[in-house]
Short mmCIF file of C-alpha atoms in Angstrom, two decimals:
data_model
loop_
_atom_site.label_atom_id
_atom_site.label_comp_id
_atom_site.label_asym_id
_atom_site.label_seq_id
_atom_site.Cartn_x
_atom_site.Cartn_y
_atom_site.Cartn_z
CA MET Q 1 -58.56 -64.82 5.19
CA LYS Q 2 -57.94 -61.73 7.03
CA ARG Q 3 -55.73 -61.98 10.26
CA PRO Q 4 -57.40 -60.35 13.23
CA LYS Q 5 -55.89 -56.90 14.17
CA LEU Q 6 -53.53 -56.76 17.25
CA ARG Q 7 -55.25 -54.40 19.70
CA LYS Q 8 -53.56 -52.38 22.40
CA ALA Q 9 -54.01 -52.70 25.92
CA SER Q 10 -57.15 -51.05 27.02
CA LYS Q 11 -56.55 -47.90 29.29
CA ARG Q 12 -59.82 -48.44 31.35
CA ILE Q 13 -59.55 -48.70 35.19
CA SER Q 14 -62.04 -49.94 37.49
CA CYS Q 15 -64.40 -47.33 39.32
CA SER Q 16 -63.01 -47.94 42.64
CA LYS Q 17 -59.41 -47.20 41.43
CA ARG Q 18 -60.72 -43.97 39.90
CA TYR Q 19 -62.65 -42.80 42.91
CA LYS Q 20 -59.56 -43.45 44.89
CA ILE Q 21 -57.43 -41.31 42.67
CA GLN Q 22 -59.95 -38.35 42.63
CA LYS Q 23 -60.10 -38.39 46.51
CA LYS Q 24 -56.17 -38.26 46.71
CA VAL Q 25 -56.16 -35.27 44.37
CA ARG Q 26 -58.76 -33.71 46.44
CA GLU Q 27 -56.94 -34.06 49.62
CA HIS Q 28 -53.99 -32.68 48.19
CA ASN Q 29 -55.41 -29.54 46.68
CA ARG Q 30 -56.91 -29.09 50.10
CA LYS Q 31 -53.64 -29.15 51.77
CA LEU Q 32 -52.16 -26.81 49.42
CA LYS Q 33 -54.91 -24.32 50.22
CA LYS Q 34 -54.23 -24.59 53.84
CA GLU Q 35 -50.64 -23.91 53.51
CA ALA Q 36 -51.16 -20.89 51.41
CA LYS Q 37 -53.66 -19.46 53.62
CA LYS Q 38 -51.20 -19.92 56.51
CA LYS Q 39 -48.42 -18.04 54.45
CA GLY Q 40 -51.03 -15.36 53.42
CA LEU Q 41 -50.95 -16.33 49.65
CA LYS Q 42 -53.65 -16.08 47.48
CA LYS Q 43 -54.00 -18.35 44.67
CA HIS Q 44 -56.36 -16.22 42.50
CA VAL Q 45 -55.26 -12.71 41.64
CA LYS Q 46 -58.12 -10.27 41.45
CA LYS Q 47 -58.89 -9.14 38.29
CA ASP Q 48 -58.64 -5.54 37.55
CA PRO Q 49 -61.94 -4.01 37.03
CA GLY Q 50 -60.82 -1.28 34.91
CA VAL Q 51 -62.00 2.33 34.50
CA PRO Q 52 -65.83 2.66 34.69
CA ASN Q 53 -67.49 4.29 31.57
CA SER Q 54 -68.94 6.95 33.72
CA ALA Q 55 -65.57 8.05 35.25
CA PRO Q 56 -64.11 11.40 34.12
CA PHE Q 57 -61.26 11.69 31.87
CA LYS Q 58 -61.23 8.01 31.08
CA GLU Q 59 -59.22 8.30 27.93
CA GLU Q 60 -56.60 10.14 29.69
CA VAL Q 61 -56.26 7.68 32.56
CA LEU Q 62 -56.28 4.72 30.04
CA ARG Q 63 -53.45 6.50 28.32
CA GLU Q 64 -51.44 7.00 31.11
CA ALA Q 65 -51.86 3.30 32.55
CA GLU Q 66 -50.65 2.22 28.94
CA GLN Q 67 -47.53 4.44 29.19
CA ARG Q 68 -46.82 3.12 32.94
CA ARG Q 69 -47.01 -0.36 31.32
CA LEU Q 70 -44.68 0.35 28.52
CA GLN Q 71 -42.20 1.97 30.80
CA ILE Q 72 -42.28 -1.16 33.18
CA GLU Q 73 -41.58 -3.41 30.09
CA GLU Q 74 -38.68 -1.16 28.96
CA GLU Q 75 -37.12 -1.34 32.30
CA LYS Q 76 -37.45 -5.16 32.49
CA GLU Q 77 -35.87 -5.39 28.89
CA ARG Q 78 -33.08 -2.78 29.97
CA LYS Q 79 -32.31 -4.87 32.99
CA ARG Q 80 -32.25 -8.12 31.04
CA GLN Q 81 -30.05 -6.85 28.32
CA ALA Q 82 -27.65 -5.44 31.34
CA LYS Q 83 -27.55 -9.07 32.78
CA LYS Q 84 -26.90 -10.61 29.38
CA GLU Q 85 -23.89 -8.07 28.83
CA GLU Q 86 -22.56 -8.95 32.38
CA ARG Q 87 -22.65 -12.56 31.93
CA ALA Q 88 -20.83 -11.98 28.34
CA GLN Q 89 -18.04 -9.97 29.75
CA LYS Q 90 -17.82 -12.60 32.68
CA ARG Q 91 -17.56 -15.45 30.28
CA LYS Q 92 -15.17 -13.24 28.19
CA LYS Q 93 -12.78 -12.41 31.25
CA GLU Q 94 -12.80 -16.10 32.20
CA LYS Q 95 -11.74 -17.22 28.68
CA GLU Q 96 -9.06 -14.45 28.44
CA ALA Q 97 -7.85 -15.64 31.91
CA ALA Q 98 -7.65 -19.39 30.71
CA VAL Q 99 -5.75 -18.37 27.57
CA LYS Q 100 -3.20 -16.28 29.72
CA GLU Q 101 -2.53 -18.96 32.05
CA ALA Q 102 -1.93 -21.34 28.94
CA GLU Q 103 0.47 -18.94 27.46
CA PRO Q 104 4.16 -19.29 28.08
CA SER Q 105 5.94 -17.10 30.83
CA ALA Q 106 8.40 -15.43 27.97
CA LYS Q 107 5.33 -14.44 25.74
CA LYS Q 108 3.46 -13.25 28.86
CA ALA Q 109 6.27 -10.90 29.87
CA ARG Q 110 6.67 -9.61 26.41
CA LYS Q 111 2.82 -8.99 26.22
CA ASP Q 112 3.00 -7.15 29.71
CA THR Q 113 5.86 -5.13 28.76
CA ALA Q 114 4.42 -3.89 25.45
CA GLU Q 115 1.17 -3.06 27.16
CA ASN Q 116 2.89 -0.85 29.71
CA ASN Q 117 5.04 0.95 27.20
CA SER Q 118 2.48 1.59 24.57
CA VAL Q 119 0.33 4.52 24.79
CA LYS Q 120 -3.50 3.69 24.26
CA ARG Q 121 -4.62 5.56 21.35
CA SER Q 122 -7.35 5.21 18.60
CA ALA Q 123 -5.95 3.41 15.38
CA PRO Q 124 -5.67 5.68 12.41
CA ASN Q 125 -8.09 5.13 9.44
CA LYS Q 126 -6.22 3.37 6.77
CA ASN Q 127 -8.72 4.36 4.20
CA SER Q 128 -8.33 8.14 4.89
CA LYS Q 129 -6.38 10.41 2.41
CA GLN Q 130 -4.17 11.68 5.25
CA HIS Q 131 -3.04 8.21 6.14
CA LEU Q 132 -2.34 7.36 2.47
CA CYS Q 133 -0.42 10.48 1.83
CA SER Q 134 1.67 10.06 4.97
CA GLU Q 135 2.77 6.47 3.94
CA LEU Q 136 3.69 7.76 0.49
CA ASN Q 137 5.85 10.60 1.74
CA LYS Q 138 7.37 7.90 4.15
CA VAL Q 139 8.28 5.76 1.16
CA ILE Q 140 9.69 8.75 -0.82
CA ASP Q 141 11.95 10.20 2.06
CA ALA Q 142 13.30 6.74 3.03
CA SER Q 143 14.07 5.64 -0.55
CA ASP Q 144 17.59 6.13 -2.31
CA VAL Q 145 16.32 5.12 -5.63
CA VAL Q 146 12.53 5.73 -6.60
CA ILE Q 147 10.82 3.60 -9.29
CA GLU Q 148 7.68 5.25 -10.75
CA VAL Q 149 5.63 2.53 -12.34
CA LEU Q 150 3.76 3.37 -15.38
CA ASP Q 151 0.97 1.71 -17.42
CA ALA Q 152 2.30 1.17 -20.89
CA ARG Q 153 -1.24 1.49 -22.31
CA ASP Q 154 -1.21 5.26 -20.95
CA PRO Q 155 2.30 6.17 -19.87
CA LEU Q 156 1.94 10.03 -19.85
CA GLY Q 157 -1.27 9.68 -18.03
CA CYS Q 158 0.45 7.67 -15.31
CA ARG Q 159 3.17 10.24 -14.66
CA CYS Q 160 2.60 12.38 -11.69
CA PRO Q 161 4.52 15.91 -11.88
CA GLN Q 162 4.16 16.46 -8.09
CA LEU Q 163 5.61 13.24 -7.28
CA GLU Q 164 8.51 13.56 -9.84
CA GLU Q 165 9.28 17.25 -8.57
CA ALA Q 166 9.28 15.88 -4.67
CA VAL Q 167 11.76 12.99 -5.81
CA LEU Q 168 14.01 15.46 -7.75
CA LEU Q 169 13.73 18.34 -5.14
CA GLY Q 170 16.88 17.24 -2.87
CA GLY Q 171 19.23 15.98 -5.90
CA LYS Q 172 20.21 12.81 -4.07
CA LYS Q 173 17.63 10.34 -5.15
CA LYS Q 174 17.63 8.57 -8.58
CA LEU Q 175 14.37 8.33 -10.49
CA LEU Q 176 13.56 5.27 -12.64
CA PHE Q 177 10.79 4.77 -15.11
CA VAL Q 178 9.41 0.93 -15.35
CA LEU Q 179 6.93 0.55 -18.18
CA THR Q 180 4.41 -2.37 -16.90
CA LYS Q 181 1.77 -4.25 -18.77
CA ILE Q 182 3.75 -4.10 -22.42
CA ASP Q 183 1.76 -7.45 -23.20
CA LEU Q 184 -1.31 -5.35 -23.63
CA VAL Q 185 0.19 -2.77 -26.13
CA PRO Q 186 1.49 -3.12 -29.71
CA LYS Q 187 4.94 -3.42 -29.97
CA GLU Q 188 5.41 -0.26 -32.33
CA ASN Q 189 3.62 1.65 -29.78
CA VAL Q 190 5.75 0.37 -26.69
CA GLU Q 191 9.15 1.16 -28.76
CA LYS Q 192 8.05 4.86 -29.33
CA TRP Q 193 6.89 5.45 -25.74
CA ILE Q 194 10.38 3.85 -24.48
CA GLU Q 195 12.30 6.13 -27.00
CA CYS Q 196 10.26 8.93 -25.88
CA LEU Q 197 10.61 8.55 -22.28
CA GLN Q 198 14.35 7.60 -22.51
CA ARG Q 199 15.09 11.24 -23.24
CA GLU Q 200 14.30 11.94 -19.37
CA PHE Q 201 15.04 9.09 -17.20
CA PRO Q 202 16.04 5.49 -17.71
CA VAL Q 203 13.20 3.28 -18.72
CA VAL Q 204 12.79 -0.61 -18.27
CA ALA Q 205 10.33 -2.57 -19.95
CA PHE Q 206 8.42 -5.08 -17.64
CA LYS Q 207 5.86 -7.63 -17.79
CA ALA Q 208 4.61 -9.31 -14.61
CA SER Q 209 3.69 -13.00 -14.06
CA THR Q 210 -0.03 -13.33 -13.15
CA GLN Q 211 0.60 -16.79 -11.61
CA MET Q 212 2.90 -15.89 -8.68
CA ARG Q 213 2.93 -18.72 -5.88
CA ASP Q 214 2.68 -17.97 -2.18
CA LYS Q 215 6.19 -18.30 -0.05
CA THR Q 216 4.69 -21.37 1.98
CA VAL Q 217 3.61 -23.19 -1.22
CA LYS Q 218 6.38 -25.86 -2.25
CA THR Q 219 6.17 -26.89 -5.88
CA LYS Q 220 7.13 -30.68 -6.27
CA ARG Q 221 6.87 -30.86 -10.13
CA LYS Q 222 8.89 -28.33 -12.23
CA ARG Q 223 6.98 -26.48 -14.97
CA VAL Q 224 7.22 -28.28 -18.39
CA VAL Q 225 9.03 -25.78 -20.82
CA PRO Q 226 7.10 -26.23 -24.27
CA SER Q 227 9.31 -26.35 -27.33
CA ASN Q 228 7.82 -23.19 -28.87
CA GLU Q 229 9.42 -20.20 -26.53
CA VAL Q 230 7.07 -17.59 -28.15
CA LEU Q 231 3.98 -19.31 -27.16
CA ASP Q 232 5.28 -19.78 -23.71
CA ARG Q 233 6.26 -16.20 -23.34
CA SER Q 234 2.83 -15.10 -24.30
CA LYS Q 235 1.38 -16.87 -21.30
CA GLY Q 236 0.49 -15.26 -18.00
CA ALA Q 237 2.92 -17.37 -16.15
CA ALA Q 238 6.13 -15.82 -17.83
CA CYS Q 239 7.86 -12.83 -16.34
CA PHE Q 240 10.03 -10.56 -18.40
CA GLY Q 241 12.39 -7.66 -17.29
CA SER Q 242 12.93 -8.94 -13.73
CA GLU Q 243 16.31 -10.03 -14.22
CA CYS Q 244 17.43 -6.74 -16.05
CA LEU Q 245 15.87 -4.56 -13.41
CA ALA Q 246 17.28 -6.73 -10.57
CA GLU Q 247 20.81 -6.76 -12.12
CA LEU Q 248 20.55 -2.84 -12.74
CA LEU Q 249 19.65 -2.15 -8.95
CA SER Q 250 22.33 -4.68 -8.04
CA ALA Q 251 25.02 -2.92 -9.95
CA TYR Q 252 24.08 0.37 -8.84
CA ALA Q 253 23.97 -0.76 -5.17
CA ALA Q 254 27.54 -2.20 -5.45
CA LYS Q 255 28.98 1.26 -6.97
CA THR Q 256 27.67 3.25 -4.04
CA GLN Q 257 29.89 1.03 -1.71
CA SER Q 258 27.58 1.52 1.49
CA GLU Q 259 27.22 -0.86 4.27
CA ALA Q 260 23.37 -0.52 4.39
CA ALA Q 261 21.26 -2.01 1.68
CA LEU Q 262 20.01 0.16 -1.23
CA LYS Q 263 16.39 1.21 -0.26
CA VAL Q 264 14.34 1.30 -3.48
CA GLY Q 265 10.74 3.02 -3.26
CA VAL Q 266 8.18 1.65 -5.70
CA VAL Q 267 5.35 4.24 -6.33
CA GLY Q 268 2.70 5.23 -8.89
CA PHE Q 269 -1.03 5.48 -9.34
CA PRO Q 270 -3.34 2.48 -8.24
CA ASN Q 271 -3.59 -0.55 -10.45
CA VAL Q 272 -0.27 0.08 -12.30
CA GLY Q 273 1.23 -2.86 -10.87
CA LYS Q 274 3.38 -1.70 -8.20
CA SER Q 275 3.01 -4.79 -5.71
CA SER Q 276 3.09 -7.30 -8.81
CA LEU Q 277 6.70 -5.79 -9.47
CA ILE Q 278 7.91 -6.20 -6.23
CA ASN Q 279 6.51 -9.96 -6.07
CA ASN Q 280 8.27 -10.77 -9.42
CA LEU Q 281 11.55 -9.26 -8.32
CA LYS Q 282 11.44 -11.24 -5.06
CA GLY Q 283 10.39 -14.23 -6.84
CA MET Q 284 7.22 -15.09 -4.44
CA MET Q 285 3.99 -13.33 -3.40
CA ALA Q 286 5.63 -11.04 -0.56
CA CYS Q 287 2.92 -8.21 -1.06
CA HIS Q 288 -0.88 -8.59 -1.38
CA VAL Q 289 -2.17 -7.88 -4.92
CA GLY Q 290 -5.92 -7.60 -6.12
CA ILE Q 291 -8.07 -6.48 -9.22
CA ALA Q 292 -9.52 -3.65 -6.79
CA LYS Q 293 -7.83 -0.34 -6.85
CA GLY Q 294 -6.28 0.79 -3.61
CA THR Q 295 -5.49 -2.49 -2.41
CA THR Q 296 -2.19 -1.46 -0.63
CA LYS Q 297 -2.91 0.64 2.25
CA SER Q 298 0.55 1.28 3.98
CA MET Q 299 4.34 0.85 3.53
CA GLN Q 300 5.90 -2.54 3.25
CA GLU Q 301 9.52 -3.54 3.13
CA VAL Q 302 10.71 -6.59 1.17
CA HIS Q 303 14.31 -7.79 0.95
CA MET Q 304 15.00 -8.47 -2.68
CA SER Q 305 18.95 -9.48 -1.93
CA LYS Q 306 21.35 -8.66 0.86
CA THR Q 307 22.22 -5.32 -0.80
CA VAL Q 308 18.66 -4.17 -2.20
CA LYS Q 309 15.53 -3.58 -0.15
CA LEU Q 310 12.18 -2.83 -1.95
CA MET Q 311 9.65 -0.47 -0.34
CA ASP Q 312 5.82 -0.98 -1.48
CA SER Q 313 3.63 2.27 -1.11
CA PRO Q 314 -0.23 3.11 -1.43
CA GLY Q 315 -1.19 4.55 -4.67
CA VAL Q 316 -0.75 8.52 -5.50
CA ILE Q 317 -4.11 10.14 -4.75
CA ALA Q 318 -5.66 11.88 -8.09
CA SER Q 319 -6.17 15.63 -7.52
CA PRO Q 320 -10.12 16.39 -8.35
CA SER Q 321 -8.82 19.11 -10.76
CA ASN Q 322 -7.85 16.32 -13.36
CA PRO Q 323 -10.05 15.53 -16.40
CA ALA Q 324 -12.77 13.07 -15.97
CA ALA Q 325 -11.15 10.42 -18.05
CA SER Q 326 -8.24 10.49 -15.76
CA MET Q 327 -10.23 10.40 -12.61
CA ALA Q 328 -12.15 7.38 -14.04
CA LEU Q 329 -9.00 5.37 -14.56
CA ARG Q 330 -6.75 6.52 -11.74
CA SER Q 331 -8.73 7.84 -8.62
CA LEU Q 332 -10.51 6.05 -5.90
CA GLN Q 333 -13.91 8.06 -6.48
CA VAL Q 334 -15.83 4.98 -7.71
CA GLU Q 335 -14.61 3.06 -4.37
CA GLU Q 336 -15.33 5.90 -2.18
CA GLY Q 337 -18.72 6.36 -3.57
CA GLN Q 338 -18.00 9.66 -4.97
CA GLN Q 339 -18.77 8.81 -8.57
CA THR Q 340 -21.16 6.25 -9.93
CA VAL Q 341 -19.71 3.37 -12.02
CA LEU Q 342 -22.02 4.41 -14.97
CA ASP Q 343 -20.59 7.82 -15.09
CA ALA Q 344 -17.11 6.43 -15.13
CA VAL Q 345 -17.98 4.11 -17.99
CA ASN Q 346 -19.78 6.91 -20.08
CA THR Q 347 -16.62 8.94 -19.68
CA LEU Q 348 -14.27 6.18 -20.71
CA LEU Q 349 -16.63 5.43 -23.94
CA LYS Q 350 -16.30 8.89 -25.07
CA GLN Q 351 -12.38 8.85 -25.22
CA CYS Q 352 -12.36 5.75 -27.72
CA ASP Q 353 -13.70 4.83 -30.93
CA LYS Q 354 -17.11 3.16 -30.95
CA SER Q 355 -16.29 0.66 -33.63
CA GLN Q 356 -13.16 -0.70 -31.82
CA VAL Q 357 -15.21 -1.33 -28.66
CA MET Q 358 -17.82 -2.96 -30.81
CA LEU Q 359 -15.21 -5.39 -31.94
CA GLN Q 360 -13.45 -5.92 -28.69
CA TYR Q 361 -16.53 -6.53 -26.79
CA THR Q 362 -18.41 -8.19 -29.86
CA VAL Q 363 -21.63 -6.27 -29.32
CA PRO Q 364 -23.73 -4.50 -32.07
CA ASP Q 365 -24.08 -0.82 -32.55
CA PHE Q 366 -25.01 1.24 -29.70
CA ARG Q 367 -26.29 4.89 -29.23
CA ASN Q 368 -25.12 5.52 -25.75
CA SER Q 369 -23.31 4.05 -22.65
CA LEU Q 370 -26.78 2.64 -20.99
CA GLU Q 371 -27.46 0.71 -24.17
CA PHE Q 372 -24.09 -0.53 -24.35
CA LEU Q 373 -24.00 -1.77 -21.01
CA THR Q 374 -27.40 -3.46 -21.78
CA LEU Q 375 -25.73 -5.31 -24.77
CA LEU Q 376 -22.88 -6.32 -22.91
CA ALA Q 377 -24.97 -7.60 -19.75
CA LYS Q 378 -26.76 -9.80 -22.04
CA LYS Q 379 -23.75 -10.91 -23.81
CA ARG Q 380 -21.91 -11.93 -20.72
CA GLY Q 381 -25.20 -13.52 -19.40
CA PHE Q 382 -25.49 -10.69 -16.38
CA LEU Q 383 -29.10 -11.08 -15.86
CA GLN Q 384 -31.23 -10.21 -12.94
CA LYS Q 385 -34.72 -11.79 -11.86
CA GLY Q 386 -37.01 -11.67 -14.75
CA GLY Q 387 -34.42 -11.58 -17.41
CA VAL Q 388 -33.55 -7.96 -16.74
CA PRO Q 389 -29.87 -7.14 -17.66
CA ASN Q 390 -27.77 -6.09 -14.87
CA THR Q 391 -26.00 -2.95 -16.38
CA GLU Q 392 -24.35 -2.32 -12.76
CA GLN Q 393 -22.16 -5.64 -13.04
CA ALA Q 394 -21.48 -4.96 -16.58
CA ALA Q 395 -20.29 -1.40 -15.79
CA ASN Q 396 -18.17 -2.86 -12.98
CA THR Q 397 -16.67 -5.51 -15.26
CA PHE Q 398 -16.05 -2.82 -17.96
CA LEU Q 399 -14.15 -0.80 -15.62
CA THR Q 400 -12.40 -3.64 -14.21
CA ASP Q 401 -11.17 -4.67 -17.68
CA TRP Q 402 -9.57 -1.02 -18.10
CA THR Q 403 -8.15 -0.64 -14.82
CA GLY Q 404 -6.85 -4.27 -14.71
CA ALA Q 405 -4.30 -6.38 -16.76
CA LYS Q 406 -6.95 -7.62 -19.09
CA LEU Q 407 -7.81 -5.17 -21.92
CA SER Q 408 -5.80 -3.98 -24.62
CA TYR Q 409 -5.78 -0.31 -25.53
CA HIS Q 410 -3.06 2.32 -26.26
CA CYS Q 411 -2.44 5.94 -26.69
CA LYS Q 412 -0.25 7.71 -29.37
CA VAL Q 413 2.85 9.47 -28.55
CA PRO Q 414 2.28 13.25 -28.81
CA GLY Q 415 4.01 14.55 -31.95
CA ASN Q 416 4.75 17.90 -30.11
CA TYR Q 417 5.81 16.41 -26.99
CA SER Q 418 8.10 18.77 -24.83
CA LEU Q 419 9.77 18.19 -21.51
CA PRO Q 420 8.42 19.38 -18.36
CA ASN Q 421 9.56 22.45 -16.62
CA TYR Q 422 11.22 20.61 -13.71
CA VAL Q 423 13.08 18.44 -15.94
CA THR Q 424 16.21 20.34 -17.27
CA ASP Q 425 19.50 19.27 -18.93
CA GLU Q 426 21.39 19.26 -15.75
CA VAL Q 427 18.76 16.95 -13.94
CA ILE Q 428 18.62 14.60 -17.01
CA ALA Q 429 22.57 14.25 -16.62
CA GLU Q 430 22.12 13.58 -13.03
CA MET Q 431 19.61 11.05 -13.32
CA GLN Q 432 21.30 9.05 -15.86
CA ASN Q 433 24.84 9.19 -14.10
CA GLY Q 434 25.40 5.85 -12.38
CA TRP Q 435 23.27 3.45 -14.68
CA ASP Q 436 24.42 1.24 -17.11
CA LEU Q 437 22.20 2.68 -20.09
CA ALA Q 438 23.71 0.47 -22.83
CA LYS Q 439 22.81 -2.70 -20.73
CA VAL Q 440 19.15 -1.28 -20.08
CA LYS Q 441 18.73 -0.80 -23.84
CA ALA Q 442 20.00 -3.95 -24.67
CA GLY Q 443 17.61 -5.83 -21.92
CA ASN Q 444 14.64 -3.65 -23.51
CA MET Q 445 15.53 -4.74 -26.97
CA GLU Q 446 15.75 -8.76 -25.98
CA ILE Q 447 12.42 -8.47 -24.30
CA LEU Q 448 10.79 -6.44 -27.31
CA LYS Q 449 12.31 -9.21 -29.85
CA GLY Q 450 11.05 -12.46 -28.65
CA PHE Q 451 7.79 -11.26 -27.00
CA LYS Q 452 4.29 -11.87 -28.63
CA PHE Q 453 2.63 -8.53 -28.79
CA PRO Q 454 -1.21 -7.77 -29.48
CA ASN Q 455 -1.81 -6.57 -33.17
CA LEU Q 456 -2.49 -2.88 -33.65
CA ALA Q 457 -6.00 -3.66 -35.19
CA SER Q 458 -7.22 -5.54 -31.99
CA SER Q 459 -6.25 -2.78 -29.61
CA ILE Q 460 -8.45 0.14 -28.93
CA SER Q 461 -6.97 3.51 -29.61
CA PHE Q 462 -7.52 5.84 -26.61
CA VAL Q 463 -7.07 9.54 -26.20
CA SER Q 464 -4.50 10.35 -23.43
CA ARG Q 465 -5.33 13.40 -21.31
CA GLY Q 466 -1.58 14.12 -20.40
CA PRO Q 467 0.11 13.83 -16.96
CA THR Q 468 -2.32 13.31 -13.97
CA ALA Q 469 -1.96 15.66 -10.88
CA GLY Q 470 -1.50 14.02 -7.59
CA LEU Q 471 -1.82 14.84 -3.97
CA LEU Q 472 1.35 14.32 -1.55
CA THR Q 473 -0.48 16.31 1.35
CA VAL Q 474 -4.11 16.41 2.28
CA ALA Q 475 -3.96 20.36 2.30
CA ALA Q 476 -3.12 20.54 -1.30
CA VAL Q 477 -6.85 19.34 -2.25
CA PRO Q 478 -7.88 22.32 -4.72
CA GLU Q 479 -11.32 23.28 -5.04
CA GLU Q 480 -13.23 21.10 -7.40
CA ARG Q 481 -14.37 22.50 -10.53
CA PRO Q 482 -17.20 21.26 -12.73
CA PRO Q 483 -16.16 18.51 -15.24
CA ALA Q 484 -17.29 20.52 -18.08
CA GLU Q 485 -14.85 23.18 -17.31
CA ARG Q 486 -11.92 20.88 -16.74
CA GLU Q 487 -12.66 19.13 -19.93
CA ALA Q 488 -12.57 22.21 -22.04
CA GLN Q 489 -9.49 23.72 -20.47
CA HIS Q 490 -7.58 20.31 -20.92
CA ASN Q 491 -8.81 19.98 -24.47
CA SER Q 492 -7.72 23.49 -25.36
CA GLU Q 493 -4.17 23.01 -23.77
CA ASN Q 494 -3.13 19.39 -24.60
CA ASP Q 495 -5.42 18.01 -27.29
CA GLU Q 496 -4.58 17.92 -31.22
CA PRO Q 497 -7.29 18.90 -33.56
CA GLY Q 498 -7.74 15.40 -35.09
CA GLU Q 499 -7.86 13.33 -31.89
CA THR Q 500 -10.91 14.97 -30.32
CA GLU Q 501 -13.18 15.13 -33.72
CA GLU Q 502 -15.29 12.30 -32.33
CA LEU Q 503 -15.72 13.75 -28.81
CA HIS Q 504 -16.85 17.08 -30.44
CA LYS Q 505 -19.55 15.08 -32.66
CA THR Q 506 -20.67 13.10 -29.45
CA GLU Q 507 -20.85 16.58 -27.50
CA GLU Q 508 -22.77 18.18 -30.35
CA LEU Q 509 -25.28 15.18 -30.38
CA GLU Q 510 -25.68 15.54 -26.56
CA LYS Q 511 -26.47 19.43 -27.08
CA LEU Q 512 -28.82 18.63 -29.93
CA GLN Q 513 -30.81 16.18 -27.65
CA ASN Q 514 -30.98 18.39 -24.67
CA THR Q 515 -32.45 21.19 -26.96
CA VAL Q 516 -35.17 18.87 -28.32
CA LYS Q 517 -36.07 17.79 -24.83
CA ASP Q 518 -36.42 21.22 -23.70
CA LYS Q 519 -38.67 22.29 -26.70
CA PRO Q 520 -42.46 21.93 -26.29
CA SER Q 521 -43.87 18.51 -27.47
CA LYS Q 522 -46.52 19.85 -29.97
CA VAL Q 523 -45.49 20.61 -33.50
CA HIS Q 524 -46.81 23.71 -35.35
CA PHE Q 525 -47.24 23.43 -39.19
CA GLN Q 526 -46.99 26.92 -41.03
CA PRO Q 527 -49.28 27.01 -44.28
CA VAL Q 528 -47.25 27.42 -47.37
CA PRO Q 529 -49.17 28.86 -50.49
CA VAL Q 530 -49.49 26.50 -53.27
CA ASP Q 531 -50.49 27.55 -57.01
CA ILE Q 532 -52.48 24.94 -58.61
CA SER Q 533 -53.50 26.86 -61.66
CA LEU Q 534 -52.73 25.15 -65.05
CA SER Q 535 -50.41 27.76 -66.07
CA THR Q 536 -47.79 26.11 -63.62
CA VAL Q 537 -48.11 22.84 -65.28
CA HIS Q 538 -45.11 21.84 -67.07
CA THR Q 539 -46.14 20.06 -70.39
CA ASP Q 540 -42.73 19.08 -71.70
CA ASP Q 541 -43.23 15.33 -70.66
CA ALA Q 542 -47.30 15.28 -70.96
CA TYR Q 543 -48.80 12.58 -73.28
CA ASP Q 544 -50.15 13.92 -76.47
CA PHE Q 545 -53.00 11.88 -77.69
CA ASN Q 546 -52.97 13.32 -81.21
CA THR Q 547 -50.16 11.04 -81.92
CA ASP Q 548 -52.16 7.68 -81.37
CA PHE Q 549 -55.85 8.97 -81.93
CA LYS Q 550 -56.19 10.97 -84.79
#
């Protein structure tokens, strides 16, 4: 049996009550009309009749009226925004006043004196070349010892002749080479480069730890040391060469017998490992490091010990007159938007063997850089909407591998290597004086003995373009030449005939492709006369019917 539905209370009212309500409303409206009439207010605004159709110049009048309406609206909007800004400024002042009252009196006094003494001026742009050059010159001028950090994958390409000349100019500063990222280069190659560079200046092999902790983080448990030392040394947590370099600098500081701390400037091109070197010598995260090039923007002082003070510097700005491969690896053109990532990848692919790149990235054969990036994007899963390969992300990953501490590639030591003009026998003797070279050699041997290096077959062979020219002043920017002229001149000066054979082949193929594109698409056939007479038929192999059918 269905239960009866519960009904809500009815909204009906009696007629007498409804009439009373209507009467009250009429009286109230009448009262409001009387008051408005006394005050001279009209309830209903007369409607604008508009411009009649018979009026002359109706369109112009309407256009002027519309313009006036828009002007009035703009004025209202302007006033509204001005009031809004005024309220925001008022709130900001009230907030600042409250914060100022809450501040202690000593801090308030320090702020007031700083504001009075300082002259208001616009802050310099830290990304400008002028700022970076001035900061680099500050480090060079203030240093007693200058450490030039070289990437072990291309040590010759990381050398800057202009920087070395500026350091050696006074004759009072010492120059020292530190070969970083040795864990990405075959052992035989590292030994040859150390032997080659030791003829000029002292060289220290170095491998930075990629797992540095911040100084505010305190480790509660010690790291478990595995029994296999070789495996432990191959990990990113291990650091090699820091003890040897720290002892070398401390010993030199003790020899100088100066009351002030020894100032050591760390210089080099972007992404060679300057800040990582300082962090590993300090033993904590003192300088900011990153994968992107140009992370350090200004000079930073770090006290390694009581007698040694390290100074971090921004990367050396590469001159536009350098070859395209050097610019792709060591300049900030991609970050500044002067060069696309795809062009940089295309330049790097021309400098190495295709088969080694295929093995390193496990991609099939490719014809050009765009096809390689498409295959790499599919391999890594860099896909856009609709499954389209994201070649730009793949190009950024490829370039980061080459500039960061990830990809293993190496450059051969040139057979006909000669010392630069500014490095004389007197300079070499002066630079090597005061250092314990035997201790440096023993430290390098110890590092190379127990360290696990990559195999020569698993490392990509790269063609070095020689020392990279740098800029120490903004006024020294040369006129930029076309990349083709730069490549041709550098190839004729520095390259050996066997090294650039692959480059010449790719250039010839590109020229052939361009000539094919320039030709018309129609193919013209030329008729060739063909003689089909019986006299031209050779009967040596012809079948003789008389042998079987007589």
